[in-house]
Coordinates of C-alpha atoms and ligand atoms in Angstrom, one line a residue:
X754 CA -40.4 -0.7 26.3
X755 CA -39.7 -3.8 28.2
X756 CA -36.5 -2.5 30.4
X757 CA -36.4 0.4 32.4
X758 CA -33.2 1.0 31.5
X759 CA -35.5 2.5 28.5
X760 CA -36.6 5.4 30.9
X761 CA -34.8 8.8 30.6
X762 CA -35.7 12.1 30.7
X763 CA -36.2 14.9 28.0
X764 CA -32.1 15.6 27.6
X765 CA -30.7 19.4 27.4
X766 CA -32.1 22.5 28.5
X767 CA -34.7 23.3 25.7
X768 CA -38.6 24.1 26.3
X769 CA -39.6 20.6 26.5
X770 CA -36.5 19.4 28.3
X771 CA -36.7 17.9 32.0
X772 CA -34.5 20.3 33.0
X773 CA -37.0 22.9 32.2
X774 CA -40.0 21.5 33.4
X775 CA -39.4 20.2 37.0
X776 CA -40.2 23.0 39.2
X777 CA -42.7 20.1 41.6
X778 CA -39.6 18.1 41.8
X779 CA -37.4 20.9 43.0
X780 CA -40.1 21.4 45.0
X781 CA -39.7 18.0 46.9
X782 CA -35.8 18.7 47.1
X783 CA -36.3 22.1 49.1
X784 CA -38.9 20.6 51.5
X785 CA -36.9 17.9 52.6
X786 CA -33.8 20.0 53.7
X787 CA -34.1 19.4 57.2
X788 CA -34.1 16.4 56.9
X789 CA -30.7 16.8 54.7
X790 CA -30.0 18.4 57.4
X791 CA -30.2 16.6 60.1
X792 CA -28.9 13.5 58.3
X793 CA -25.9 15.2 57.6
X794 CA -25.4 16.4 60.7
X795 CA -25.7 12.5 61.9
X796 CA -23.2 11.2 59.4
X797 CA -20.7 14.2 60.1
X798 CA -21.0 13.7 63.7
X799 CA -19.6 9.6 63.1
X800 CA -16.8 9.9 59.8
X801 CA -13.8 11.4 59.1
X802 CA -12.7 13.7 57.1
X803 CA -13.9 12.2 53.8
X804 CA -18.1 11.9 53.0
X805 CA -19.2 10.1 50.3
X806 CA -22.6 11.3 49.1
X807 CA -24.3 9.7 46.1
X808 CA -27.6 11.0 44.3
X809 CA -29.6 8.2 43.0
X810 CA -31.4 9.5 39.8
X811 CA -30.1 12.6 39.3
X812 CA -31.6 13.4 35.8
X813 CA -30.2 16.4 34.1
X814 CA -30.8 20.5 35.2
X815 CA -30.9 22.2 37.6
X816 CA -32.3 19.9 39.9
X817 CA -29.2 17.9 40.2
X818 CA -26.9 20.6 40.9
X819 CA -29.4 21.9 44.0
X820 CA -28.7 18.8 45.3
X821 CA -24.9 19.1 45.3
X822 CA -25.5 22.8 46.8
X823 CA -27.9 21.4 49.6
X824 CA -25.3 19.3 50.8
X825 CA -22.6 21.8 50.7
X826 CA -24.5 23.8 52.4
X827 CA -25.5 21.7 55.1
X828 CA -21.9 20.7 55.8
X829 CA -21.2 24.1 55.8
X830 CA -24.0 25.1 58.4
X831 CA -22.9 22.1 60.5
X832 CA -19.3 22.6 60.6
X833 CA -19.5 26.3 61.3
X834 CA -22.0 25.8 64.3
X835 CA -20.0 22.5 65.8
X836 CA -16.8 24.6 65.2
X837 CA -15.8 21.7 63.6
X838 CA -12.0 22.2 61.9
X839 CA -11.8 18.8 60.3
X840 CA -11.6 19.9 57.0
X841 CA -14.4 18.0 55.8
X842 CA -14.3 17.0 51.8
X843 CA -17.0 15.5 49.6
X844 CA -17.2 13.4 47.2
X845 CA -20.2 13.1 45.5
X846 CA -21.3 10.3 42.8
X847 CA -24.2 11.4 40.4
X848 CA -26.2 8.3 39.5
X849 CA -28.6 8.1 36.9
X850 CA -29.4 4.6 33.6
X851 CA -26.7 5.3 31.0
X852 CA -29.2 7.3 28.7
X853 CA -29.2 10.1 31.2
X854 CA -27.9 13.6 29.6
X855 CA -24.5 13.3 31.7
X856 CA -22.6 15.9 29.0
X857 CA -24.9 18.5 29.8
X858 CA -24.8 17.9 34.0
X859 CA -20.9 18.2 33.7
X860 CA -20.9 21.1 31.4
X861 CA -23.8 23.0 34.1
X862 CA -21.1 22.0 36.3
X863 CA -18.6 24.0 35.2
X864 CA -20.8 26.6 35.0
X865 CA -21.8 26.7 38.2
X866 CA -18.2 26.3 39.3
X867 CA -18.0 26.9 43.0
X868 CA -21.5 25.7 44.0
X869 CA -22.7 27.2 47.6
X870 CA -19.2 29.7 47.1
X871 CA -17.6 31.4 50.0
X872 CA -14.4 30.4 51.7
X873 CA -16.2 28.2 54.1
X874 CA -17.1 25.8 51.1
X875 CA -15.8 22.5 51.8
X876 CA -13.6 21.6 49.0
X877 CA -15.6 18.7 47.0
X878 CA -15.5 16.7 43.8
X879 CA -17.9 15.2 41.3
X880 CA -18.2 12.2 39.2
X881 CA -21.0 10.9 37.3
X882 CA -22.2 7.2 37.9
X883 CA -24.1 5.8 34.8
X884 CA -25.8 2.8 35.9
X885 CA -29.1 1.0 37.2
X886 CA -29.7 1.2 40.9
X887 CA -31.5 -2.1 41.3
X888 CA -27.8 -3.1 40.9
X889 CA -24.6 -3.3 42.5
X890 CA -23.5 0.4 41.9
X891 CA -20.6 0.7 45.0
X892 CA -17.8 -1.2 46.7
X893 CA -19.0 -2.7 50.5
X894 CA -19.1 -0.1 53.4
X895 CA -17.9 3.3 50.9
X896 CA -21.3 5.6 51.0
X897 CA -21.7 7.4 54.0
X898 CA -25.2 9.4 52.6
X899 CA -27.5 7.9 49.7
X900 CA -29.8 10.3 48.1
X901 CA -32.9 9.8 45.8
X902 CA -35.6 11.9 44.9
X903 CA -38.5 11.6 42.4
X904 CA -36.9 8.6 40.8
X905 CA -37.7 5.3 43.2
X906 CA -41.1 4.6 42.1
X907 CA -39.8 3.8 38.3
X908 CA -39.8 0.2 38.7
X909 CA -36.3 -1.9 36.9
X910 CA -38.9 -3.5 34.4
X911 CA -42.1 -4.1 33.3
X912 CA -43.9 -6.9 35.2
X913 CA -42.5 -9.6 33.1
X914 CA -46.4 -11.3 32.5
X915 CA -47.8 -8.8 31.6
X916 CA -44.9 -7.8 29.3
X917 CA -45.6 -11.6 27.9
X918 CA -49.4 -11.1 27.7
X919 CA -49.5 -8.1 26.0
X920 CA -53.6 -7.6 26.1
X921 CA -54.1 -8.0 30.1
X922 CA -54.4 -4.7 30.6
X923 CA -55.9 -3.1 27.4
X924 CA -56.0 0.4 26.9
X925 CA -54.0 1.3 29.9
X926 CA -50.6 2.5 30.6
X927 CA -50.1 2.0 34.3
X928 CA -53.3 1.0 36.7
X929 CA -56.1 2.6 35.9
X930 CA -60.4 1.8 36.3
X931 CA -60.4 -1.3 34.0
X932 CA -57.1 -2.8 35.3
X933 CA -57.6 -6.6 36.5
X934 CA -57.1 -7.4 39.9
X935 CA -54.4 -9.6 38.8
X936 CA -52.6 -7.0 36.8
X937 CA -52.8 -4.7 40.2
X938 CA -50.8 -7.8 41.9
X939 CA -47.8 -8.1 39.2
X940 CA -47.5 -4.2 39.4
X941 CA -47.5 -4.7 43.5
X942 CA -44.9 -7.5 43.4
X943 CA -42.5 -6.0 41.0
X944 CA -42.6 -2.9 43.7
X945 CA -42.1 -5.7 46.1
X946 CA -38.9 -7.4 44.4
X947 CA -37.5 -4.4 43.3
X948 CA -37.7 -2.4 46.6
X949 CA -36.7 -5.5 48.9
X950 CA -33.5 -5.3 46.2
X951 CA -32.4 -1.6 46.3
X952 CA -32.5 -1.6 49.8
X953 CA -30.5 -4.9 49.9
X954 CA -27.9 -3.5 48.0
X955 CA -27.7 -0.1 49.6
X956 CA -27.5 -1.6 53.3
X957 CA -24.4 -3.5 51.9
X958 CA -22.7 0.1 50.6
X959 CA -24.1 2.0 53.2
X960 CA -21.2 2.6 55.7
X961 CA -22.0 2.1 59.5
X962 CA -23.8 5.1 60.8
X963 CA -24.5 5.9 57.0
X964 CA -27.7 8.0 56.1
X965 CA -30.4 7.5 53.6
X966 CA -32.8 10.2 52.6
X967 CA -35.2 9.0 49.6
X968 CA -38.1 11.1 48.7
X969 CA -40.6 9.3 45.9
X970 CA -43.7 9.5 44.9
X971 CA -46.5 7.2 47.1
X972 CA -50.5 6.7 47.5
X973 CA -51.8 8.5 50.3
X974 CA -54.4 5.7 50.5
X975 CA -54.2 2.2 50.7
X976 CA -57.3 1.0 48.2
X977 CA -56.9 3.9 45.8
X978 CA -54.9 2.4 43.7
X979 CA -56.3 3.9 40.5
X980 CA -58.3 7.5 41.8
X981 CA -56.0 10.2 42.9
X982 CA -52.3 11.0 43.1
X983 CA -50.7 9.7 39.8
X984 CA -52.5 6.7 38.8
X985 CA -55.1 9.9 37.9
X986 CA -52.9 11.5 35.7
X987 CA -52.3 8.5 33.7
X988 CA -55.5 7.4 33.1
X989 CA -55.3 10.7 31.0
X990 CA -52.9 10.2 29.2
X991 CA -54.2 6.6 28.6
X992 CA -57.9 8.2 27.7
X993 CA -56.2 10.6 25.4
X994 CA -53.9 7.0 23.6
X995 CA -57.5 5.6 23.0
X996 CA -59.4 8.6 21.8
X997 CA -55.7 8.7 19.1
X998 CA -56.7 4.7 18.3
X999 CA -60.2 5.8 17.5
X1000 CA -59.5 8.1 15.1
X1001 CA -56.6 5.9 13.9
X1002 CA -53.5 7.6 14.8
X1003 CA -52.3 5.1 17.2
X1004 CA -52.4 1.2 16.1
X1005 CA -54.1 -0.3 19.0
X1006 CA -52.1 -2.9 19.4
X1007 CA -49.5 -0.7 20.5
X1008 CA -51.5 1.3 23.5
X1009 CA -52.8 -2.2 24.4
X1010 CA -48.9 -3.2 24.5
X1011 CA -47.4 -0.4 26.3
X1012 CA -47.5 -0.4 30.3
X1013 CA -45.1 2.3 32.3
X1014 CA -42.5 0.4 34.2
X1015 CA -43.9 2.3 37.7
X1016 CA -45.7 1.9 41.1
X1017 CA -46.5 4.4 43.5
X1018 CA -46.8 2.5 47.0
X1019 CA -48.6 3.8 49.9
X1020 CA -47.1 4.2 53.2
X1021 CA -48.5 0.8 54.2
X1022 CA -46.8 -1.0 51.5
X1023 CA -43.2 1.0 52.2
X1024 CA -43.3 0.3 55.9
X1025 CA -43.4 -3.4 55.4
X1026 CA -40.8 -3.6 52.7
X1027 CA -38.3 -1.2 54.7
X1028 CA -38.9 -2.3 58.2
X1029 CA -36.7 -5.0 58.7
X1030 CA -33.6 -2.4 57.4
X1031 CA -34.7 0.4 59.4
X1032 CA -33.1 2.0 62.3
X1033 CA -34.5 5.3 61.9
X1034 CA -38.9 5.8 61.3
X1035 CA -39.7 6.8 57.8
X1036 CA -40.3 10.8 58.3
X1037 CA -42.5 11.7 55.7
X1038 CA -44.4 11.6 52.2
X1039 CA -44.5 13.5 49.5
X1040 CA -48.0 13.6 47.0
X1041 CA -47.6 14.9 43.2
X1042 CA -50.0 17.1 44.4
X1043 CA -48.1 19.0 47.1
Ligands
SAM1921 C1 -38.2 12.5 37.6 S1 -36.4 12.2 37.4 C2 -35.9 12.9 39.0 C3 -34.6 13.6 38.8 C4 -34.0 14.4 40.0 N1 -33.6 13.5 41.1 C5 -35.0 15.5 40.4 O1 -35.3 15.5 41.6 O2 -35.3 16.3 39.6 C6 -36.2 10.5 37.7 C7 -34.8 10.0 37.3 O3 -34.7 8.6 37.8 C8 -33.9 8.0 36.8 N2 -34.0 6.5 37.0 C9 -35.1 5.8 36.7 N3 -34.9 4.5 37.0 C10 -33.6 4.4 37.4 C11 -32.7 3.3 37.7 N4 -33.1 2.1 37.7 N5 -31.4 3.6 38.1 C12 -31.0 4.9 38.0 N6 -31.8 6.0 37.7 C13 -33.0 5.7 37.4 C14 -34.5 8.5 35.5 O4 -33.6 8.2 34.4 C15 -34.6 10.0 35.8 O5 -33.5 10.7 35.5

């Protein structure tokens, strides 16, 4: 798998569907509402009548419907306590790589006609955005709120050296204890390249006064790169590729291959790639184990 574009997630809504298992990432969703909040409340208190609100990497299930209610509901909040008579309408642009289950988010969508309900709902409207977010995805100055969670630390592709030299980092799948140092660094600098990028693009879309609220998966430490948080839970998964090599299920070859187009920064790492776009400090972190 060389481009991320071959990342998706499990389509439909069966037992081993996404949509089904990703309760931790709802999770991350409702612990960040006040800071939906209050980024709302920021945008709503600068635009017109019209916000554009985009979710960047959606997926498929519930979780990208909760999203669309969050922000209805926070408008809704905010324009009943600012007595605000506007008539504030959203339009909201769901973003996720072309291979994303988009048939079943619109046909949820119709199910769950009337998201948020009641009279005060502002009256919104919903299109789906296939494409990659480390590219150009609106026109100049249109977006007046970006929102991403759980998706940033995929990376847009594999390192490309170590997708050339397919044996630097045998039997891994991501960093783990027998990485090289020098695999480490591609996987740092393809964070580096790809996170300078997205934001480049975003400040271009962002409208002035525009918000950004993007929730991802980090390092709580700086040197840990392969004990704790994820790069744990893929050195299971690789353990459990090499015990399947051993007993010749898996051609070696292939494990040896494969590396997961990801990086989990720490806050360190984020901080320098974000501060020269930042108006606003970075307000939190999220850890797979919250
Ligand atoms: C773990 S899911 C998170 C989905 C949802 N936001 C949630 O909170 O449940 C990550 C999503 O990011 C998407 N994704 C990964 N790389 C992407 C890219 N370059 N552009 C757009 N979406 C991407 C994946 O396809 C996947 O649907």
């Amino acid at each position: 798998m060389e481009e991320a574009s071959g990342v998706r997630m499990a389509p439909g809504n069966g037992e081993n569907s996404y949509a089904t298992n990703s309760r931790l990432q709802e999770k991350a969703i409702l612990e960040t509402r006040p800071v939906l909040s209050k980024a709302i409340e920021e945008v709503l208190s600068t635009c017109d009548s019209t916000m554009v609100v985009a979710d960047l990497g959606c997926s498929s299930g519930p979780n990208t419907l909760l999203v669309v209610s969050e922000v209805i509901g926070a408008i809704r909040a905010y324009t009943k306590k600012a007595d605000d008579a506007r008539g504030v309408e959203v339009q909201f642009f769901l973003n996720d790589l072309p291979g994303n289950d988009f048939n079943f988010v619109f046909r949820s969508l119709e199910y769950y006609h009337n998201l948020g309900g009641g009279k005060d709902t502002p009256p919104y409207y919903v299109a789906g955005l296939p494409g990659s977010y480390y590219q150009k995805l609106f026109p100049r100055r249109s977006v007046h709120l970006f929102h991403s969670s759980y998706s940033l630390m995929w990376r847009s592709k594999i390192p490309p050296e170590l997708s050339s030299c397919t044996h630097l980092n045998e039997g891994n799948i991501y960093i783990g204890k027998t990485t090289p140092p020098i695999v480490i660094k591609m996987f740092q600098e393809q964070f580096q390249k790809d996170f300078e990028l997205f934001l480049t693009l975003r400040s271009r879309e962002l409208v002035n006064g525009g918000r950004m609220l993007l929730t991802f998966l980090g390092r709580k430490s700086e040197e840990m790169l392969m004990h704790g948080d994820v790069a744990t839970a893929f050195e299971w998964v690789s353990i459990s590729l090499q015990s399947l090599v051993q007993k010749g299920r898996v051609e070696k070859e292939k494990l040896d291959s494969f590396n997961l187009p990801y990086y989990a920064p720490s806050v360190k790492e984020m901080t320098r790639k974000t501060i020269r776009y930042l108006t606003v400090p970075i307000v939190g972190q999220t850890s797979p184990s919250a």
